[in-house]
Short mmCIF file of C-alpha atoms and ligand atoms in Angstrom, two decimals:
data_model
loop_
_atom_site.label_atom_id
_atom_site.label_comp_id
_atom_site.label_asym_id
_atom_site.label_seq_id
_atom_site.Cartn_x
_atom_site.Cartn_y
_atom_site.Cartn_z
CA MET A 1 16.34 -3.80 8.11
CA THR A 2 11.69 -4.16 7.89
CA THR A 3 10.02 -3.55 10.43
CA GLN A 4 6.51 -5.48 11.22
CA THR A 5 4.90 -2.51 9.34
CA ASP A 6 6.54 -2.95 5.90
CA MET A 7 6.14 -6.46 6.13
CA PRO A 8 3.68 -5.36 2.91
CA ALA A 9 6.37 -4.74 0.82
CA LEU A 10 7.98 -7.45 2.29
CA LYS A 11 5.53 -9.84 0.85
CA GLY A 12 5.69 -8.75 -3.37
CA ALA A 13 9.84 -10.08 -2.20
CA ILE A 14 9.08 -13.28 -0.92
CA ASP A 15 6.47 -13.96 -3.39
CA ALA A 16 9.65 -12.86 -5.86
CA GLN A 17 11.51 -15.12 -4.53
CA VAL A 18 9.01 -18.34 -4.62
CA GLU A 19 8.27 -17.71 -8.13
CA ALA A 20 12.16 -18.14 -8.40
CA THR A 21 12.62 -20.92 -6.81
CA LEU A 22 9.65 -23.39 -6.74
CA GLU A 23 10.07 -24.96 -10.00
CA ARG A 24 13.46 -26.23 -7.91
CA VAL A 25 12.01 -27.06 -4.96
CA GLN A 26 8.87 -29.07 -6.73
CA ALA A 27 11.96 -30.89 -8.81
CA LEU A 28 13.30 -31.70 -5.28
CA TYR A 29 9.90 -32.81 -3.61
CA ARG A 30 9.00 -35.16 -5.96
CA GLN A 31 12.07 -36.73 -5.92
CA ILE A 32 12.22 -37.27 -1.93
CA HIS A 33 8.99 -38.37 -2.85
CA GLN A 34 9.44 -41.55 -5.43
CA HIS A 35 12.62 -42.19 -2.70
CA PRO A 36 11.19 -42.61 0.73
CA GLU A 37 13.43 -43.35 3.25
CA LEU A 38 12.56 -45.67 6.67
CA PRO A 39 13.46 -44.23 10.21
CA PHE A 40 17.53 -42.80 9.93
CA GLU A 41 17.87 -44.69 6.96
CA GLU A 42 17.00 -41.24 5.49
CA HIS A 43 20.70 -40.90 3.45
CA GLU A 44 20.07 -40.21 -0.21
CA THR A 45 17.27 -38.32 1.12
CA SER A 46 20.15 -36.22 3.65
CA GLU A 47 22.13 -35.95 0.84
CA ARG A 48 19.72 -34.77 -2.05
CA LEU A 49 18.48 -31.71 0.85
CA ALA A 50 22.11 -31.06 1.91
CA GLU A 51 23.48 -30.77 -1.48
CA ALA A 52 20.39 -28.56 -2.48
CA LEU A 53 21.15 -26.16 0.99
CA GLU A 54 24.86 -26.11 -0.52
CA THR A 55 23.92 -24.70 -3.66
CA LEU A 56 22.42 -21.69 -2.01
CA GLY A 57 25.37 -20.85 -0.18
CA TYR A 58 24.98 -22.69 3.54
CA GLU A 59 27.42 -23.92 5.77
CA VAL A 60 25.67 -27.73 5.39
CA THR A 61 27.06 -30.78 8.13
CA ARG A 62 25.92 -33.73 7.48
CA GLY A 63 25.59 -36.52 9.39
CA VAL A 64 23.72 -34.77 11.90
CA GLY A 65 22.00 -37.58 15.08
CA GLY A 66 22.42 -40.61 12.77
CA THR A 67 21.48 -38.47 8.92
CA GLY A 68 20.42 -34.67 10.10
CA VAL A 69 21.18 -32.09 8.19
CA VAL A 70 21.95 -28.85 9.48
CA ALA A 71 22.46 -25.17 7.51
CA LEU A 72 23.66 -22.07 9.19
CA PHE A 73 23.52 -18.56 6.87
CA HIS A 74 24.86 -16.30 8.76
CA ASN A 75 24.04 -12.32 8.17
CA GLY A 76 25.57 -9.65 10.69
CA GLU A 77 23.76 -9.26 14.08
CA GLY A 78 21.34 -10.63 15.24
CA PRO A 79 18.82 -13.92 16.69
CA THR A 80 19.06 -17.31 15.66
CA VAL A 81 15.79 -18.13 14.17
CA MET A 82 15.70 -22.58 13.34
CA LEU A 83 13.88 -23.76 10.93
CA ARG A 84 12.87 -28.37 11.21
CA GLY A 85 12.10 -30.56 8.77
CA ASP A 86 11.99 -33.59 8.83
CA MET A 87 12.25 -36.56 6.30
CA ASP A 88 11.40 -39.70 7.34
CA ALA A 89 8.85 -42.43 5.92
CA LEU A 90 6.27 -44.91 6.65
CA PRO A 91 6.16 -49.09 5.95
CA ILE A 92 2.49 -48.37 3.00
CA GLN A 93 2.38 -49.05 0.12
CA GLU A 94 1.61 -46.41 -1.35
CA ALA A 95 -1.74 -46.08 -3.23
CA THR A 96 -2.02 -42.41 -4.53
CA GLY A 97 -1.68 -43.35 -8.55
CA LEU A 98 0.54 -40.29 -8.99
CA ALA A 99 2.94 -40.56 -12.26
CA PHE A 100 6.53 -40.02 -8.68
CA ALA A 101 4.85 -42.68 -6.52
CA SER A 102 6.87 -44.18 -5.00
CA THR A 103 7.74 -48.38 -5.54
CA ARG A 104 10.62 -48.17 -2.98
CA THR A 105 10.48 -51.39 0.00
CA ALA A 106 13.53 -51.77 2.88
CA GLU A 107 14.61 -54.88 4.70
CA THR A 108 13.92 -55.01 7.88
CA GLU A 109 13.71 -57.16 11.11
CA SER A 110 10.71 -58.23 9.63
CA GLY A 111 10.70 -58.95 6.03
CA THR A 112 10.23 -56.70 3.55
CA VAL A 113 8.10 -53.69 3.65
CA PRO A 114 6.57 -51.14 1.18
CA LEU A 115 7.67 -47.08 1.56
CA MET A 116 5.68 -44.69 1.50
CA HIS A 117 6.42 -40.26 2.39
CA ALA A 118 2.34 -40.84 3.47
CA CYS A 119 2.81 -38.10 6.16
CA GLY A 120 4.48 -35.32 4.21
CA HIS A 121 7.58 -34.76 6.15
CA ASP A 122 8.88 -35.27 2.05
CA LEU A 123 6.18 -31.77 1.52
CA HIS A 124 8.59 -30.47 5.80
CA SER A 125 11.84 -31.34 3.64
CA SER A 126 11.60 -29.92 0.92
CA CYS A 127 9.55 -25.97 2.00
CA VAL A 128 12.43 -26.13 4.39
CA VAL A 129 15.18 -25.85 0.91
CA GLY A 130 12.35 -23.18 -0.69
CA ALA A 131 12.50 -21.02 2.42
CA ALA A 132 15.82 -21.59 2.07
CA ALA A 133 16.11 -19.79 -0.49
CA VAL A 134 13.77 -17.26 0.24
CA MET A 135 15.84 -16.14 2.66
CA ALA A 136 19.10 -16.67 1.08
CA GLY A 137 17.36 -14.31 -2.20
CA LEU A 138 16.37 -11.93 0.27
CA LYS A 139 19.54 -11.49 2.78
CA ALA A 140 19.52 -7.28 2.56
CA HIS A 141 16.00 -7.66 4.31
CA TRP A 142 17.04 -9.60 7.92
CA SER A 143 19.82 -9.65 9.78
CA GLY A 144 20.90 -12.16 11.96
CA THR A 145 21.66 -16.07 12.31
CA LEU A 146 19.03 -18.64 9.95
CA MET A 147 19.66 -22.34 11.23
CA LEU A 148 18.31 -25.30 8.76
CA ILE A 149 17.55 -27.93 10.22
CA CYS A 150 16.41 -31.91 8.55
CA GLN A 151 15.66 -34.43 10.99
CA PRO A 152 15.71 -37.66 10.86
CA ALA A 153 12.88 -39.49 12.22
CA GLU A 154 10.26 -37.95 13.36
CA GLU A 155 7.66 -41.40 13.54
CA ILE A 156 9.86 -43.28 15.97
CA PHE A 157 10.08 -40.55 17.94
CA GLY A 158 13.97 -40.26 17.51
CA GLY A 159 15.89 -37.66 15.19
CA ALA A 160 15.08 -34.80 17.96
CA ARG A 161 16.90 -36.06 20.70
CA ALA A 162 19.73 -38.10 18.18
CA MET A 163 20.20 -34.20 16.86
CA LEU A 164 20.59 -32.60 20.43
CA ASP A 165 22.52 -35.16 21.81
CA ASP A 166 25.51 -35.25 18.99
CA GLY A 167 25.48 -30.78 20.21
CA LEU A 168 22.99 -29.45 18.05
CA TYR A 169 23.03 -26.36 20.07
CA THR A 170 26.86 -26.14 21.04
CA ARG A 171 28.56 -27.20 17.91
CA PHE A 172 26.32 -25.61 15.77
CA ALA A 173 23.67 -22.23 17.64
CA ARG A 174 21.35 -22.45 20.20
CA PRO A 175 18.21 -20.99 19.02
CA ASP A 176 16.69 -17.85 20.13
CA VAL A 177 12.80 -19.49 18.84
CA ILE A 178 11.83 -22.60 16.56
CA LEU A 179 9.77 -22.68 14.22
CA GLY A 180 8.06 -26.26 12.88
CA GLN A 181 4.88 -26.86 11.03
CA HIS A 182 3.00 -29.77 9.81
CA ASN A 183 0.05 -30.76 7.23
CA MET A 184 -3.22 -31.84 7.23
CA PRO A 185 -6.60 -31.59 5.65
CA ALA A 186 -7.06 -28.59 5.68
CA LEU A 187 -8.04 -25.98 2.96
CA ALA A 188 -4.62 -25.42 1.18
CA GLY A 189 -3.25 -22.26 1.56
CA THR A 190 -4.57 -22.21 5.43
CA ILE A 191 -2.94 -22.28 7.61
CA GLY A 192 -3.71 -23.01 11.62
CA HIS A 193 -2.34 -21.62 14.78
CA ARG A 194 -2.75 -22.81 18.40
CA ALA A 195 -1.63 -21.62 21.42
CA GLY A 196 -0.53 -23.27 24.26
CA SER A 197 -1.49 -27.03 24.88
CA THR A 198 -1.87 -28.51 20.79
CA MET A 199 -0.46 -32.26 20.56
CA ALA A 200 -0.25 -35.09 22.74
CA ALA A 201 2.47 -36.79 24.59
CA CYS A 202 2.83 -40.33 24.08
CA THR A 203 4.65 -43.65 25.70
CA ASN A 204 4.63 -46.72 24.31
CA LEU A 205 5.45 -49.14 26.55
CA ALA A 206 6.74 -53.10 26.20
CA VAL A 207 5.43 -55.27 29.15
CA THR A 208 6.52 -58.55 29.65
CA ILE A 209 4.69 -60.14 32.27
CA HIS A 210 6.67 -63.88 33.89
CA GLY A 211 4.38 -66.98 34.52
CA THR A 212 5.58 -70.58 34.57
CA GLY A 213 4.80 -72.59 31.71
CA GLY A 214 2.64 -76.16 31.90
CA HIS A 215 -0.35 -78.98 30.98
CA GLY A 216 -3.37 -76.76 31.22
CA SER A 217 -4.72 -79.69 32.88
CA MET A 218 -2.18 -78.94 35.67
CA PRO A 219 -2.63 -75.40 36.97
CA ALA A 220 -1.36 -75.84 40.43
CA GLN A 221 1.67 -76.62 39.16
CA THR A 222 1.92 -73.34 37.46
CA VAL A 223 2.39 -69.63 37.32
CA ASP A 224 -0.38 -68.92 34.28
CA PRO A 225 0.80 -64.83 32.95
CA VAL A 226 -3.01 -64.74 31.25
CA VAL A 227 -4.68 -64.48 33.59
CA ILE A 228 -1.80 -62.14 35.46
CA ALA A 229 -2.03 -60.20 31.62
CA ALA A 230 -5.59 -60.16 32.38
CA HIS A 231 -5.97 -58.08 35.19
CA VAL A 232 -3.12 -55.80 34.26
CA VAL A 233 -5.44 -55.10 31.29
CA THR A 234 -8.81 -54.73 33.31
CA ARG A 235 -6.54 -53.08 36.12
CA LEU A 236 -5.54 -50.18 33.78
CA GLN A 237 -8.83 -48.35 32.76
CA THR A 238 -8.39 -47.34 36.63
CA ILE A 239 -5.67 -45.03 35.77
CA VAL A 240 -7.75 -43.00 33.90
CA SER A 241 -11.29 -43.38 35.54
CA ARG A 242 -10.08 -43.09 39.08
CA GLU A 243 -6.08 -41.38 39.41
CA VAL A 244 -6.70 -38.50 36.58
CA PRO A 245 -8.36 -35.41 37.40
CA PRO A 246 -11.94 -35.10 35.28
CA GLU A 247 -10.96 -32.45 34.40
CA GLU A 248 -8.42 -33.78 31.87
CA THR A 249 -7.99 -35.81 29.06
CA VAL A 250 -5.92 -39.29 28.91
CA VAL A 251 -5.66 -42.53 27.43
CA VAL A 252 -4.66 -45.66 28.33
CA THR A 253 -4.93 -48.23 25.14
CA VAL A 254 -3.68 -52.31 25.36
CA GLY A 255 -3.12 -52.71 21.54
CA LYS A 256 -1.20 -55.60 21.96
CA LEU A 257 -1.65 -58.33 24.06
CA ALA A 258 0.16 -61.35 23.05
CA ALA A 259 0.28 -65.32 24.77
CA GLY A 260 0.28 -68.64 24.42
CA THR A 261 0.56 -71.38 21.40
CA GLN A 262 -2.64 -73.32 21.88
CA ALA A 263 -5.44 -73.85 24.41
CA ASN A 264 -3.79 -77.20 27.20
CA ILE A 265 -0.65 -74.99 27.11
CA ILE A 266 -0.35 -72.42 29.80
CA PRO A 267 2.29 -70.17 29.03
CA HIS A 268 5.44 -68.76 30.59
CA SER A 269 5.42 -64.87 29.68
CA ALA A 270 2.61 -62.39 28.47
CA GLU A 271 3.97 -59.75 26.47
CA LEU A 272 1.64 -56.53 26.58
CA GLU A 273 2.53 -53.24 24.28
CA ILE A 274 0.81 -49.99 25.81
CA ASN A 275 -0.17 -46.57 24.54
CA VAL A 276 -0.45 -43.76 26.19
CA ARG A 277 -1.29 -40.10 25.87
CA SER A 278 -2.61 -36.86 27.53
CA PHE A 279 -1.44 -32.99 27.09
CA ASP A 280 0.35 -32.81 29.68
CA ASN A 281 3.86 -33.64 30.63
CA ALA A 282 4.09 -34.08 34.88
CA LEU A 283 0.78 -36.11 34.91
CA HIS A 284 2.23 -38.00 31.74
CA ARG A 285 4.56 -39.49 34.07
CA GLN A 286 1.71 -39.56 36.49
CA VAL A 287 0.00 -42.10 34.48
CA VAL A 288 3.74 -44.26 33.02
CA ASP A 289 4.51 -44.68 36.55
CA ALA A 290 1.18 -45.69 37.88
CA ILE A 291 0.86 -48.49 34.32
CA GLU A 292 4.39 -49.03 36.09
CA ARG A 293 2.81 -49.86 39.63
CA ILE A 294 -0.16 -51.19 39.08
CA ILE A 295 1.69 -54.29 36.62
CA ARG A 296 4.45 -54.71 39.18
CA ALA A 297 1.05 -55.68 42.19
CA GLU A 298 -0.65 -57.44 40.24
CA CYS A 299 2.40 -59.68 39.06
CA GLU A 300 2.82 -60.06 43.09
CA ALA A 301 -0.36 -60.88 43.25
CA GLY A 302 -0.69 -64.02 40.64
CA ARG A 303 2.85 -65.03 42.84
CA SER A 304 5.03 -64.14 39.15
CA PRO A 305 8.51 -66.20 39.98
CA THR A 306 10.00 -62.92 38.18
CA PRO A 307 9.18 -59.29 37.95
CA PRO A 308 7.45 -58.19 34.91
CA GLU A 309 10.33 -56.05 32.28
CA PHE A 310 9.27 -52.41 31.31
CA ARG A 311 10.21 -51.38 28.27
CA VAL A 312 9.66 -47.63 26.33
CA LEU A 313 9.63 -48.08 22.85
CA ASN A 314 9.20 -44.79 21.73
CA GLU A 315 7.76 -41.23 23.78
CA THR A 316 7.79 -38.04 23.26
CA LEU A 317 6.15 -34.63 25.27
CA ALA A 318 3.27 -32.67 25.13
CA LEU A 319 3.59 -29.50 22.48
CA HIS A 320 2.94 -26.53 24.36
CA ASN A 321 3.05 -23.32 21.57
CA ASP A 322 4.85 -20.71 23.30
CA PRO A 323 1.51 -18.11 22.88
CA THR A 324 4.24 -15.03 23.06
CA ALA A 325 5.81 -16.41 20.21
CA VAL A 326 2.85 -17.51 18.37
CA GLU A 327 0.68 -14.84 17.99
CA ARG A 328 4.49 -12.72 16.27
CA VAL A 329 4.73 -15.54 14.17
CA ARG A 330 0.41 -15.49 13.31
CA GLN A 331 0.56 -11.88 12.68
CA ALA A 332 3.73 -12.30 10.11
CA HIS A 333 1.43 -15.18 8.31
CA ALA A 334 -1.61 -12.95 8.45
CA VAL A 335 0.00 -10.06 6.90
CA HIS A 336 1.85 -12.29 4.10
CA PHE A 337 -1.52 -14.66 3.92
CA GLY A 338 -4.49 -12.02 4.86
CA GLU A 339 -6.56 -13.12 8.01
CA THR A 340 -8.97 -15.23 6.04
CA HIS A 341 -6.00 -17.83 5.43
CA LEU A 342 -5.49 -18.53 8.52
CA TYR A 343 -8.19 -20.50 10.79
CA ALA A 344 -7.97 -21.06 14.73
CA MET A 345 -6.51 -25.11 15.06
CA PRO A 346 -8.04 -27.08 17.59
CA ARG A 347 -6.41 -29.40 19.89
CA LEU A 348 -4.90 -33.25 18.57
CA ASN A 349 -4.41 -35.71 20.21
CA GLY A 350 -1.59 -37.33 17.67
CA SER A 351 1.93 -36.36 18.62
CA GLU A 352 5.52 -35.02 17.71
CA ASP A 353 8.90 -35.29 18.67
CA PHE A 354 9.39 -31.27 17.80
CA PRO A 355 9.01 -30.26 21.61
CA PHE A 356 12.34 -32.22 23.17
CA PHE A 357 14.03 -29.07 20.60
CA GLY A 358 12.22 -26.70 23.25
CA ASN A 359 12.44 -28.57 26.84
CA ALA A 360 15.95 -27.44 27.79
CA THR A 361 15.04 -30.77 30.52
CA GLU A 362 14.13 -33.31 28.67
CA GLY A 363 15.90 -32.23 24.85
CA GLY A 364 19.29 -32.49 27.82
CA PHE A 365 20.51 -30.00 26.48
CA GLY A 366 19.84 -28.00 29.75
CA GLY A 367 19.75 -23.76 30.78
CA GLU A 368 16.78 -22.02 29.74
CA ASP A 369 13.57 -23.66 27.37
CA ILE A 370 13.23 -22.43 23.89
CA PRO A 371 9.82 -21.47 22.27
CA TYR A 372 8.08 -22.41 19.68
CA VAL A 373 5.66 -22.25 17.59
CA TYR A 374 4.76 -25.59 15.57
CA TRP A 375 1.97 -25.05 12.96
CA PHE A 376 -0.46 -26.51 10.32
CA ILE A 377 -0.76 -25.96 6.63
CA GLY A 378 -3.63 -27.26 5.02
CA ALA A 379 -2.67 -29.23 2.51
CA THR A 380 -6.98 -30.30 0.68
CA PRO A 381 -7.06 -28.89 -2.69
CA ALA A 382 -9.94 -26.68 -2.74
CA GLU A 383 -11.50 -27.81 -6.08
CA ARG A 384 -11.72 -31.12 -2.98
CA TRP A 385 -12.33 -29.35 0.13
CA ALA A 386 -15.82 -27.31 -1.84
CA GLU A 387 -17.37 -30.94 -2.18
CA THR A 388 -16.04 -32.85 0.88
CA PRO A 389 -19.06 -32.06 3.76
CA GLY A 390 -19.03 -30.59 6.30
CA GLU A 391 -18.42 -26.27 7.45
CA SER A 392 -15.81 -26.48 10.52
CA VAL A 393 -12.06 -27.80 9.45
CA ALA A 394 -12.88 -30.25 12.09
CA GLU A 395 -15.69 -31.84 10.34
CA LYS A 396 -14.37 -31.68 6.99
CA MET A 397 -11.37 -33.19 8.75
CA ARG A 398 -13.83 -36.80 9.20
CA HIS A 399 -14.23 -37.90 5.01
CA LEU A 400 -10.84 -35.95 3.91
CA GLU A 401 -7.55 -39.08 4.20
CA MET A 402 -5.33 -38.69 6.98
CA PRO A 403 -1.31 -38.66 6.97
CA HIS A 404 -0.31 -42.21 7.72
CA SER A 405 -3.28 -43.57 4.45
CA PRO A 406 -1.82 -45.28 1.90
CA TYR A 407 -3.92 -42.66 -0.52
CA TYR A 408 -2.92 -39.01 1.12
CA PHE A 409 -0.84 -36.52 -1.15
CA PRO A 410 -0.16 -33.41 0.27
CA GLY A 411 2.11 -32.37 -2.30
CA ASN A 412 0.08 -30.10 -4.41
CA GLU A 413 1.87 -27.25 -5.33
CA VAL A 414 -0.66 -24.31 -3.21
CA THR A 415 0.16 -26.31 -0.09
CA LEU A 416 4.23 -26.61 -1.22
CA ARG A 417 4.17 -22.46 -1.62
CA THR A 418 2.06 -22.01 1.09
CA GLY A 419 4.80 -23.82 3.54
CA ILE A 420 7.86 -21.99 2.14
CA GLU A 421 5.69 -18.62 2.38
CA ALA A 422 5.14 -19.86 6.10
CA MET A 423 8.71 -20.48 7.29
CA ALA A 424 9.62 -17.41 5.08
CA ALA A 425 8.07 -14.72 6.81
CA GLY A 426 7.91 -16.73 10.39
CA ALA A 427 11.95 -16.53 10.25
CA LEU A 428 11.59 -12.92 8.94
CA ALA A 429 8.63 -12.31 11.90
CA TYR A 430 12.23 -12.55 14.13
CA LEU A 431 14.90 -11.45 11.92
CA GLY A 432 12.96 -8.58 9.81
ZN1 LIG B 501 3.34 -39.07 10.74
ZN1 LIG B 502 4.17 -36.21 10.18
#
């Protein structure tokens, strides 16, 4: 058994384990990178990961919440720590020029799409396997239960809920703390932490506004959904300016507005897609409700023959890192990596479905919320970082490719190593 003060001794042990496993994890990473799959279609990916975890002696279950993988390592009395990695890729044509770049495509409703691991989920799940190897190798140094999950469909905010709905905490174990990470364009080898509000809640909403179509020359015989939609778009802008307290950050974007075919036809309906972001779950609900209220009222004002239809395309919660848990993990990372390798993470307007794992109500598992820590690992090699203009992480980030770019590549050796060590050191902060 170890305590926090033994961590420097454990650093050598972790490093030795990483050394022993790194080559295999790199090979696995390249395999997954070269064979990306769309959300909920991660069949090959999950099989590769499941096999790797089985080989390491973990008790592995496949097909949890679709293609999800759960791996357990029972190692005596103690808490249960859950480490989460995601697996899904994006419909992007890879342009990294890597020897193991993806040339894959997939058939979807909208035709053939290229596939790329442009968000580094291949890195995250490979790091889970790396941490699994390290923790198995160090089993004499810790006690408790390690629960590893490889999650499908993060990009569409579907996989976390799917795994929870499939009994993640009842069939396997209910964790005491949950740890997750994402790569970002910061210096490779560094880790960013943030307590409290860290990432935004997000709702993507599709709306149909109904009218009565007809000839463009006879508007009185029609109900024009284009005019109603135009009022909706403008009126929605009053939510942030008139209904949200000025100290709060909320975004309401109408990203899609589609109606009609040509000038002399008044169409039957108009379609909108709306994106909402905020950092507070209760306020977020209030904003989504306001959108619905305004659209219903505008449809009534415009004599719409049938009420508008609303469809949530996907949705996720605000990410709030538990301050106590963040401090504990940050301390462990400070001991392992050194303070100079840590940075204060700025709040991000991006979103994640990771918070469902900790939210008892929205995650649908009941009881108390579960504390979680989600940190960020730098993915930009030192040379590239040095030549990038700017002083702070935020300044430099403006000049670097971001995740979802066809040029984005976080999978260098330093980042992979850091991701494995960060997960192992984080787990040991609770199990050691
Ligand atoms: Zn992404
Ligand atoms: Zn991502």
